[in-house]
Short mmCIF file of C-alpha atoms and ligand atoms in Angstrom, two decimals:
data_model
loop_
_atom_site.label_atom_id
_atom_site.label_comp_id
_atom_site.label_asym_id
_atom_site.label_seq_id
_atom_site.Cartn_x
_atom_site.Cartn_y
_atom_site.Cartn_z
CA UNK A 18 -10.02 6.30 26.17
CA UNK A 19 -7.29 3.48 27.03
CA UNK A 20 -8.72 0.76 24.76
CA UNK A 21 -10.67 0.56 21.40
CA UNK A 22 -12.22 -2.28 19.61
CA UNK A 23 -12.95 -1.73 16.09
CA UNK A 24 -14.22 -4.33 12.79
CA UNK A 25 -10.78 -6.25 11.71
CA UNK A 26 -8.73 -4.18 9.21
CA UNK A 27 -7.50 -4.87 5.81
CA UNK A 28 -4.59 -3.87 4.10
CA UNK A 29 -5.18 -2.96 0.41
CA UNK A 30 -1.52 -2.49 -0.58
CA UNK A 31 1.34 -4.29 -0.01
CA UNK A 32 4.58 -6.51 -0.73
CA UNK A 33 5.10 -10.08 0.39
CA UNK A 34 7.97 -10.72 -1.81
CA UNK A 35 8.34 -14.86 -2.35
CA UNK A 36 10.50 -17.89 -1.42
CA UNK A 37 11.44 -17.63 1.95
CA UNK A 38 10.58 -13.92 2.97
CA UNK A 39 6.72 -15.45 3.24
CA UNK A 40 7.61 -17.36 6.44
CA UNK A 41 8.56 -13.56 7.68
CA UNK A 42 6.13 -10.91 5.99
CA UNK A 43 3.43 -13.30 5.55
CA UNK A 44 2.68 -14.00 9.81
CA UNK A 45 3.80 -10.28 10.48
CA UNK A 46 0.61 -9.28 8.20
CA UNK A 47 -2.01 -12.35 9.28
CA UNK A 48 -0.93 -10.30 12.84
CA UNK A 49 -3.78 -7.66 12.28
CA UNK A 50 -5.07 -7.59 8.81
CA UNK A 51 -8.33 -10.03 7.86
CA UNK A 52 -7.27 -9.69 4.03
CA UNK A 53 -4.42 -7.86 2.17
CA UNK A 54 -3.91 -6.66 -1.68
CA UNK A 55 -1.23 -8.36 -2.66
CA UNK A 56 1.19 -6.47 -4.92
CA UNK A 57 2.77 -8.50 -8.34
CA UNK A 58 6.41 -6.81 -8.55
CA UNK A 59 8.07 -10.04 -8.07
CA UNK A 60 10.95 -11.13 -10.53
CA UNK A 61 9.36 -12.18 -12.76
CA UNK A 62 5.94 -10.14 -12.59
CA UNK A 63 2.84 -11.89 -11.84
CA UNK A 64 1.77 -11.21 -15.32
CA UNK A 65 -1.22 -14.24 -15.92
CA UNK A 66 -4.05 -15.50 -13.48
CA UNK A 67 -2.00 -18.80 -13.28
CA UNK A 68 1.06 -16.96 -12.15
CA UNK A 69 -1.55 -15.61 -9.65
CA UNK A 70 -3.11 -18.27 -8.29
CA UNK A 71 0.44 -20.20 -7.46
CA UNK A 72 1.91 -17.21 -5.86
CA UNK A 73 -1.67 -17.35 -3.71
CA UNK A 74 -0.95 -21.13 -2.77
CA UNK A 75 2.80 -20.05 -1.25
CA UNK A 76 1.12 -16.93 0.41
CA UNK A 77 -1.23 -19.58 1.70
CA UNK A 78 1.40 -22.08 2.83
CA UNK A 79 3.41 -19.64 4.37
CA UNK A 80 0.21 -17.83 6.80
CA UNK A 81 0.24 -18.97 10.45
CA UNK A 82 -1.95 -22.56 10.94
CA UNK A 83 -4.46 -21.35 12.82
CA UNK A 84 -5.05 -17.79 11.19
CA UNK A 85 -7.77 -17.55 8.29
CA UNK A 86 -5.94 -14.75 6.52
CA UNK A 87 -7.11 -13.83 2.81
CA UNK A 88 -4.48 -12.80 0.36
CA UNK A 89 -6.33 -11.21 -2.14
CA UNK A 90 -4.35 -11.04 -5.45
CA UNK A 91 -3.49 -8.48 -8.44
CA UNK A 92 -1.86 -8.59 -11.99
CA UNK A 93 1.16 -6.70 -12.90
CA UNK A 94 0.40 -4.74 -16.38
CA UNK A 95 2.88 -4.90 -19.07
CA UNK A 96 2.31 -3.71 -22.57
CA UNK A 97 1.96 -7.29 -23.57
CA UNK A 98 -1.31 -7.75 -21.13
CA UNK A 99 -3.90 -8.71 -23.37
CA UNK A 100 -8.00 -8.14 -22.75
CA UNK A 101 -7.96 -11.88 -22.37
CA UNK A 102 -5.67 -11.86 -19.71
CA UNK A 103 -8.02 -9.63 -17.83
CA UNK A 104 -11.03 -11.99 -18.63
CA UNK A 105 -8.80 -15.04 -17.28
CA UNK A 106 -7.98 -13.06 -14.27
CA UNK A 107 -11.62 -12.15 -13.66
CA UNK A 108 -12.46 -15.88 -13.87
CA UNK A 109 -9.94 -17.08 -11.25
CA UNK A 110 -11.22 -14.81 -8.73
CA UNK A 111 -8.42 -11.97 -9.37
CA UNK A 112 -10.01 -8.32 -7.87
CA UNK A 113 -7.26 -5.69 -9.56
CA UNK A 114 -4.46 -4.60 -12.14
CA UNK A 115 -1.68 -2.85 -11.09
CA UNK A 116 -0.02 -0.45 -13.40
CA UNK A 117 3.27 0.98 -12.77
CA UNK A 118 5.19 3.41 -15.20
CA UNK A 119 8.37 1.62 -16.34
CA UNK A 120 11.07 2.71 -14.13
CA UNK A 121 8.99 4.18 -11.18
CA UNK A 122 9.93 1.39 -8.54
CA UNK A 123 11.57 -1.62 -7.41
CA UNK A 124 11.01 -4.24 -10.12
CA UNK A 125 9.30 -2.35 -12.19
CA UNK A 126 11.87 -2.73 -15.39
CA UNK A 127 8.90 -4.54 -17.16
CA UNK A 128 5.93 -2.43 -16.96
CA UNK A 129 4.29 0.25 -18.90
CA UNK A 130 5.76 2.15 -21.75
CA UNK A 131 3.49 4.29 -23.28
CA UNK A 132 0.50 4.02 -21.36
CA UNK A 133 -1.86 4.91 -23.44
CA UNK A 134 -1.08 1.55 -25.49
CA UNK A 135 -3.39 0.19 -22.66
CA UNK A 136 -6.52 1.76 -23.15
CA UNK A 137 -7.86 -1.44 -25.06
CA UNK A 138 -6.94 -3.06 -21.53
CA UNK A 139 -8.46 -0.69 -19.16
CA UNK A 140 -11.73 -1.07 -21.59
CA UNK A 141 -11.59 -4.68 -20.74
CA UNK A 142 -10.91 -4.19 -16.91
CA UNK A 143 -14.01 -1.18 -16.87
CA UNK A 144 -16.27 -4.20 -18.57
CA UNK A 145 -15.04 -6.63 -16.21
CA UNK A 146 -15.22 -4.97 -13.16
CA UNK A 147 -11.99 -5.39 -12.64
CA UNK A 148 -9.72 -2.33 -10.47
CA UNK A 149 -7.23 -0.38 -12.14
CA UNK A 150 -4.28 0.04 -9.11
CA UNK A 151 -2.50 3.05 -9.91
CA UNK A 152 1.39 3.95 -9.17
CA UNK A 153 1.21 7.87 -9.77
CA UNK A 154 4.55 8.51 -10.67
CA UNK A 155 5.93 9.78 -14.45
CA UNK A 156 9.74 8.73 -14.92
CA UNK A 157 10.89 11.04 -17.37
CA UNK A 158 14.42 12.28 -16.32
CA UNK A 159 14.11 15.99 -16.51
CA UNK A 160 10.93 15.74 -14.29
CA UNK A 161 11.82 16.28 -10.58
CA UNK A 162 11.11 13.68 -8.17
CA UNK A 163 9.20 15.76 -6.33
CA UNK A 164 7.02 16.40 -9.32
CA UNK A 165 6.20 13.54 -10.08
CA UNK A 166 3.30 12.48 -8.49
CA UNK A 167 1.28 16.22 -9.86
CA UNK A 168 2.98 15.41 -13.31
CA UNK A 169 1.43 12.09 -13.16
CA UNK A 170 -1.91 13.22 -12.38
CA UNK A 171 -1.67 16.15 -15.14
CA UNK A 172 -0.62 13.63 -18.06
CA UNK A 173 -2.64 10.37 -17.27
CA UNK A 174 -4.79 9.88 -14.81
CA UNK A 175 -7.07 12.63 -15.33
CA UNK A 176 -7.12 11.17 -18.48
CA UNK A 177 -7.29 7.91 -17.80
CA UNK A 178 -10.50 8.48 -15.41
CA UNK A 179 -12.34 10.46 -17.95
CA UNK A 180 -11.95 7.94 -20.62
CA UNK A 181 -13.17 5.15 -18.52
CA UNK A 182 -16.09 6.52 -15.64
CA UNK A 183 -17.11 3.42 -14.76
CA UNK A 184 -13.73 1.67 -13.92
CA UNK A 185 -12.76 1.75 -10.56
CA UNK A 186 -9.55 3.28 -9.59
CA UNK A 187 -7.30 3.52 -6.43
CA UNK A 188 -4.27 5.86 -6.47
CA UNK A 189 -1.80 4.13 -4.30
CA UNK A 190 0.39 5.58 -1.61
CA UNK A 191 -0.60 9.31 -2.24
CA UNK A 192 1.86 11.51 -1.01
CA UNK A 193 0.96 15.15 -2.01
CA UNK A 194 -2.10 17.92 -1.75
CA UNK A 195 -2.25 17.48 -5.33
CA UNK A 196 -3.48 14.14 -4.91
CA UNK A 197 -6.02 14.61 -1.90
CA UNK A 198 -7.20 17.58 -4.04
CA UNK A 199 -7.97 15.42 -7.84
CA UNK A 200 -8.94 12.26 -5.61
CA UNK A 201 -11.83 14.44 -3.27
CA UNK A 202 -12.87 15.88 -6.61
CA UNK A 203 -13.45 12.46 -8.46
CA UNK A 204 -16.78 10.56 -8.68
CA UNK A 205 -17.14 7.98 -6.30
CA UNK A 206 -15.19 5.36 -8.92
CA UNK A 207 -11.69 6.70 -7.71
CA UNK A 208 -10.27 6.26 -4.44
CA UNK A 209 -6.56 6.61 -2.94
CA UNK A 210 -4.42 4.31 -0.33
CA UNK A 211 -2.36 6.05 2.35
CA UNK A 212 0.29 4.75 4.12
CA UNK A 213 1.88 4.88 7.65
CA UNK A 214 5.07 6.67 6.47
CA UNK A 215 3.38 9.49 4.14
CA UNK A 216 1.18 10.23 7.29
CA UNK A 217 3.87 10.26 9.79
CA UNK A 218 6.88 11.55 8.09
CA UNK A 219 7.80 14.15 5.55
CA UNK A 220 10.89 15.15 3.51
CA UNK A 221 12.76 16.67 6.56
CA UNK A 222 12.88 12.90 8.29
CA UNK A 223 14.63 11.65 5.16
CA UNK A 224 17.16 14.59 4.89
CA UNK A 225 17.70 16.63 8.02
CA UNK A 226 20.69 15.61 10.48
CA UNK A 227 21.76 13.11 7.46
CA UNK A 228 20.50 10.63 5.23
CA UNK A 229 18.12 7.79 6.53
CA UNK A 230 17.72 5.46 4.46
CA UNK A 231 14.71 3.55 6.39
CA UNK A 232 12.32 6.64 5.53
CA UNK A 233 13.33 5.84 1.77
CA UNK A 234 10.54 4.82 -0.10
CA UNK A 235 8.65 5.38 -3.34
CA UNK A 236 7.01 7.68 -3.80
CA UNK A 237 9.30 9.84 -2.00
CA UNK A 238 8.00 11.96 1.26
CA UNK A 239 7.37 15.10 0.26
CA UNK A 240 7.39 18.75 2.37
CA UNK A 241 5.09 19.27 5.66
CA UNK A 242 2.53 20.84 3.54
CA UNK A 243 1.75 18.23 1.20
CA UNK A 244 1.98 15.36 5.04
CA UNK A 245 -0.45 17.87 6.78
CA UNK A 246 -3.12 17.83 3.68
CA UNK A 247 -2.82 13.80 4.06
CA UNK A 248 -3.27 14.02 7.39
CA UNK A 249 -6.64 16.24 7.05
CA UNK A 250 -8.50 13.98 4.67
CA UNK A 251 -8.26 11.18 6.82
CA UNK A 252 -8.92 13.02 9.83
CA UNK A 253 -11.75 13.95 7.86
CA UNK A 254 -13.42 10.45 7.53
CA UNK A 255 -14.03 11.02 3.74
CA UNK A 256 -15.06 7.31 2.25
CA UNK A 257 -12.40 8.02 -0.61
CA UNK A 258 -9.20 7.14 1.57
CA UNK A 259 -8.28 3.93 2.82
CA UNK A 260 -5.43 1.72 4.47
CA UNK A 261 -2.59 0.31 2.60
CA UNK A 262 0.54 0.42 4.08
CA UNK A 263 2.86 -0.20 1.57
CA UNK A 264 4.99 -2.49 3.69
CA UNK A 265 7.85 -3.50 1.97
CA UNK A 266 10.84 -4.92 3.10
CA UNK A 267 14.24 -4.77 1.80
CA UNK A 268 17.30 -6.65 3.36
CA UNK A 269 19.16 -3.88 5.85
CA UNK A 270 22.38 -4.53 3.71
CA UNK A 271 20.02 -3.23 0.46
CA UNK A 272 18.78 -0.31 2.32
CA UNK A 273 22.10 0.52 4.07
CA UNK A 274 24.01 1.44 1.13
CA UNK A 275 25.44 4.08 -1.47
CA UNK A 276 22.37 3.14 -3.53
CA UNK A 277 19.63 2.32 -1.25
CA UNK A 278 16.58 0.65 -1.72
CA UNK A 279 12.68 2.29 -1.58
CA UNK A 280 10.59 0.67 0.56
CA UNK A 281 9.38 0.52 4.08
CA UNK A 282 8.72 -2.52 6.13
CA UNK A 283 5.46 -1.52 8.48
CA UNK A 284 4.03 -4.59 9.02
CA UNK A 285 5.36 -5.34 12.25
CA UNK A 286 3.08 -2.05 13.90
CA UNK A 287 1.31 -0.92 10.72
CA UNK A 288 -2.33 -0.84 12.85
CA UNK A 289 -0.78 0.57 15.86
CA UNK A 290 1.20 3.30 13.92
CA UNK A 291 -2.13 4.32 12.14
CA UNK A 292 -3.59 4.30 15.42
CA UNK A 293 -1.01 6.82 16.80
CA UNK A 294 -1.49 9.13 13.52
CA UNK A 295 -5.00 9.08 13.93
CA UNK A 296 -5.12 9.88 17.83
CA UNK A 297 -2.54 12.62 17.31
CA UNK A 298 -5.26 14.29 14.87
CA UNK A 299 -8.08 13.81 17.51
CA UNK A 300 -9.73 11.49 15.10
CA UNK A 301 -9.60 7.66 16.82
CA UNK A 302 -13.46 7.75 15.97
CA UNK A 303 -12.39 7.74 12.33
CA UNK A 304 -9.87 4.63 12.53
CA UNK A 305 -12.18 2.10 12.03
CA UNK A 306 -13.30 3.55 8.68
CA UNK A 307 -10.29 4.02 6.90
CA UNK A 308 -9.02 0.82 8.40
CA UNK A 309 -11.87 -1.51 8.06
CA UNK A 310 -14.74 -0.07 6.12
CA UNK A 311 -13.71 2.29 3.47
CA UNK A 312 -11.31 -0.30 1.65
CA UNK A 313 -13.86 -3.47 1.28
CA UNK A 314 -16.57 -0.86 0.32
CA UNK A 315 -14.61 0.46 -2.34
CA UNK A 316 -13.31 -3.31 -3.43
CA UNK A 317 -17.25 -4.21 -3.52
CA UNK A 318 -16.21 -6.95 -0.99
CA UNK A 319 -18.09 -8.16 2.30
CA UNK A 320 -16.61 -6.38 5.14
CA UNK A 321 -15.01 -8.00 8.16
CA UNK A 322 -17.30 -9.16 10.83
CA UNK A 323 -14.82 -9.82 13.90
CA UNK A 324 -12.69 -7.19 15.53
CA UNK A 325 -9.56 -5.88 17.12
CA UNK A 326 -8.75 -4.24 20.27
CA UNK A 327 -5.84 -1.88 20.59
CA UNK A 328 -4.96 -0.51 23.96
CA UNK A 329 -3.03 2.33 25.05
CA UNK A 330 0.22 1.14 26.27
CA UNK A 331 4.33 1.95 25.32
CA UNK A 332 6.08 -0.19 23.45
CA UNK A 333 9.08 0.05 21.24
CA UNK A 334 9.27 -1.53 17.41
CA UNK A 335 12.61 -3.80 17.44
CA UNK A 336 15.60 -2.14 16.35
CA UNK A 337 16.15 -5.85 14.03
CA UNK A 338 14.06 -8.24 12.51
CA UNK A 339 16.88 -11.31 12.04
CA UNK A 340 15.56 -13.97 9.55
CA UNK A 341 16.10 -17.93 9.87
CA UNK A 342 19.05 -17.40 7.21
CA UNK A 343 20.58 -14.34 9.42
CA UNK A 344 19.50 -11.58 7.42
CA UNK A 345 18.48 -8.64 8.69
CA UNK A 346 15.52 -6.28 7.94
CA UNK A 347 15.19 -2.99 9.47
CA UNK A 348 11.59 -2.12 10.59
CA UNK A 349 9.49 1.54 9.97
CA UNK A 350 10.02 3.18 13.29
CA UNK A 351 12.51 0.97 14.71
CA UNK A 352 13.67 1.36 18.02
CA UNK A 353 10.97 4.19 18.28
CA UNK A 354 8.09 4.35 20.92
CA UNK A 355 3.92 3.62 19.57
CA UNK A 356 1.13 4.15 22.72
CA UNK A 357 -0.99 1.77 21.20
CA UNK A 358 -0.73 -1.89 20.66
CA UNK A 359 -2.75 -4.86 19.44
CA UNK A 360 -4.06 -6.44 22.17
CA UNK A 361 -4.41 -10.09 20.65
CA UNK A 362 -3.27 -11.34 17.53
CA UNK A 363 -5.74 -12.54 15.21
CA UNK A 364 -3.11 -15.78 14.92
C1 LIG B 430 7.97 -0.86 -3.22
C2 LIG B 430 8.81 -2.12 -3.23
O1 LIG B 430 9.86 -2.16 -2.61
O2 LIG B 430 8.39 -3.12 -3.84
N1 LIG B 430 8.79 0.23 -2.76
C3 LIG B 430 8.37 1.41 -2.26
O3 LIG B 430 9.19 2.29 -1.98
N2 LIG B 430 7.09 1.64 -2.03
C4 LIG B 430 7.40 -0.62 -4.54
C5 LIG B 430 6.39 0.47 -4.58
O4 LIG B 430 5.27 0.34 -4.08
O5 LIG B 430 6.70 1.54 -5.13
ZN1 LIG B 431 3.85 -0.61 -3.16
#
């Protein structure tokens, strides 16, 4: 098979930053993706539907003229979210909450302390039909980072799912067993995102032979055990796992540097890296699930109705990425060699 043509993907995870990194991450997305998830750590949070629906209009200004990308939008939780604010956002057309553990990532100085201070909230967002959007991650000091993602699970979301069966809740960016394991074993109200990097990498291509800081992100990459049990439930075609890719780009001066930044900027060859993952495994005929189906299913949305065509042919992701204003980003997998590619950009 040199060519395959499957319904146009979404991405339900990612970070467009603001200002002008849009005119960059913004057309790099519209590339592939029909719709994406839009994530709220911006500086300030997008705490409040209106904060939303502005940040929309510059994601909207900033796509390519001719492209009909869809950013679909989220709320950033903070323990001063109110159930009103989740009745606003409902109203203007907002699909999820995003709830990161104070501390666990970039921007995240803001969010939850204490989080179960926001069951009153996730009552609202279970009667709404709104999606909780979960960053696994505890930040206590003495737990390990490598921990953190099982800890998670064992303090709050098994909780956190048992107290509220009918909200809908996707684990983002999974990176461990643990996770594939409490996700497969969930009713069909919890789901997880997977990304490029937790499928193609694991601890050893952050540490071995030195310290690369481009294979930094949160939640860290864990050991080959954990990447291989990743890579069987999507080989697997299970319904529960779907695309996000996390993309998020850092300047290379940020990432470079004694205290580097987490984050991964995929969107350049997100599809075609998935692709590469997913003919690796012998599973190409599962793609188009976790890509295009699985994800919009989940949301409760329509799915896509065009398509895609990758074909099989070498190409290498750019070592740069040199903004208008001469910085630099450093792609995921620059400089390295993908046998797929998109044959035509959607704009
Ligand atoms: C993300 C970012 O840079 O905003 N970084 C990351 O390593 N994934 C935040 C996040 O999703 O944790
Ligand atoms: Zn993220």
């Amino acid at each position: 098979m040199d060519r395959i043509t499957i319904t146009t993907p979404d991405d339900w995870h990612l970070h467009f930053r603001d200002g002008d990194m849009l005119n960059e991450t913004v057309p790099a997305t519209a590339r592939c993706f029909k719709r994406a998830i839009v994530m709220p750590n911006l500086v300030p949070p997008i705490t409040s539907a209106d904060m939303a629906l502005k940040y929309r209009s510059r994601i909207i200004d900033a796509s390519p003229a001719n492209s009909q990308f869809e950013p679909l939008m989220t709320l950033y939780l903070t323990n001063a979210t109110s159930t009103q604010d989740i009745v606003d956002a409902k109203q203007a057309g907002i699909h999820a909450c995003k709830l990161y553990p104070a501390g666990a990532t970039t921007n995240s100085d803001s969010a939850v302390k204490g989080i179960d201070a926001l069951y009153p909230v996730f009552q609202a967002m279970q009667e709404e039909g709104m999606l909780l959007l979960v960053h696994g991650e505890v930040t206590d000091s003495h737990i390990d980072i490598f921990d953190r993602e099982k800890a998670f699970i064992d303090t709050h979301l098994a909780s956190i799912v048992e107290a509220f069966p009918q909200l809908k809740v996707v684990f983002e960016h999974i990176t461990t067993a643990d996770a594939v394991q409490f996700v497969s074993n969930s009713s069909a109200n919890v789901a997880a995102t997977v990304t490029p990097q937790h499928l193609l990498l694991n601890r050893n291509d952050l540490l071995v032979g030195g310290i690369r800081p481009h294979n930094y992100c949160l939640p860290v990459l864990k050991r080959n055990t954990h990447q291989q049990a990743i890579r069987d439930v999507v080989a697997s075609g299970s319904n529960k796992f779907f695309l996000g890719t996390d993309s998020a780009p850092h300047t290379r001066d940020n990432k470079e540097n004694a205290c580097g930044c987490a984050g991964c900027y995929s969107a350049w060859s997100a599809i075609e890296l998935y692709a590469q993952v997913f003919d690796d495994l012998g599973a190409l005929d599962k793609l188009e699930g976790f890509a295009s189906h699985h994800g919009a299913d989940f949301y409760g949305l329509k799915r896509n109705t065009d398509t895609i065509t990758l074909v099989q042919e070498l190409w290498q992701v750019p070592d740069r990425i040199t903004l208008a204003d001469g910085t630099e980003l450093v792609p995921f997998y620059a400089g390295q060699t993908l046998n797929w590619k998109l044959e035509n950009s959607l704009s």
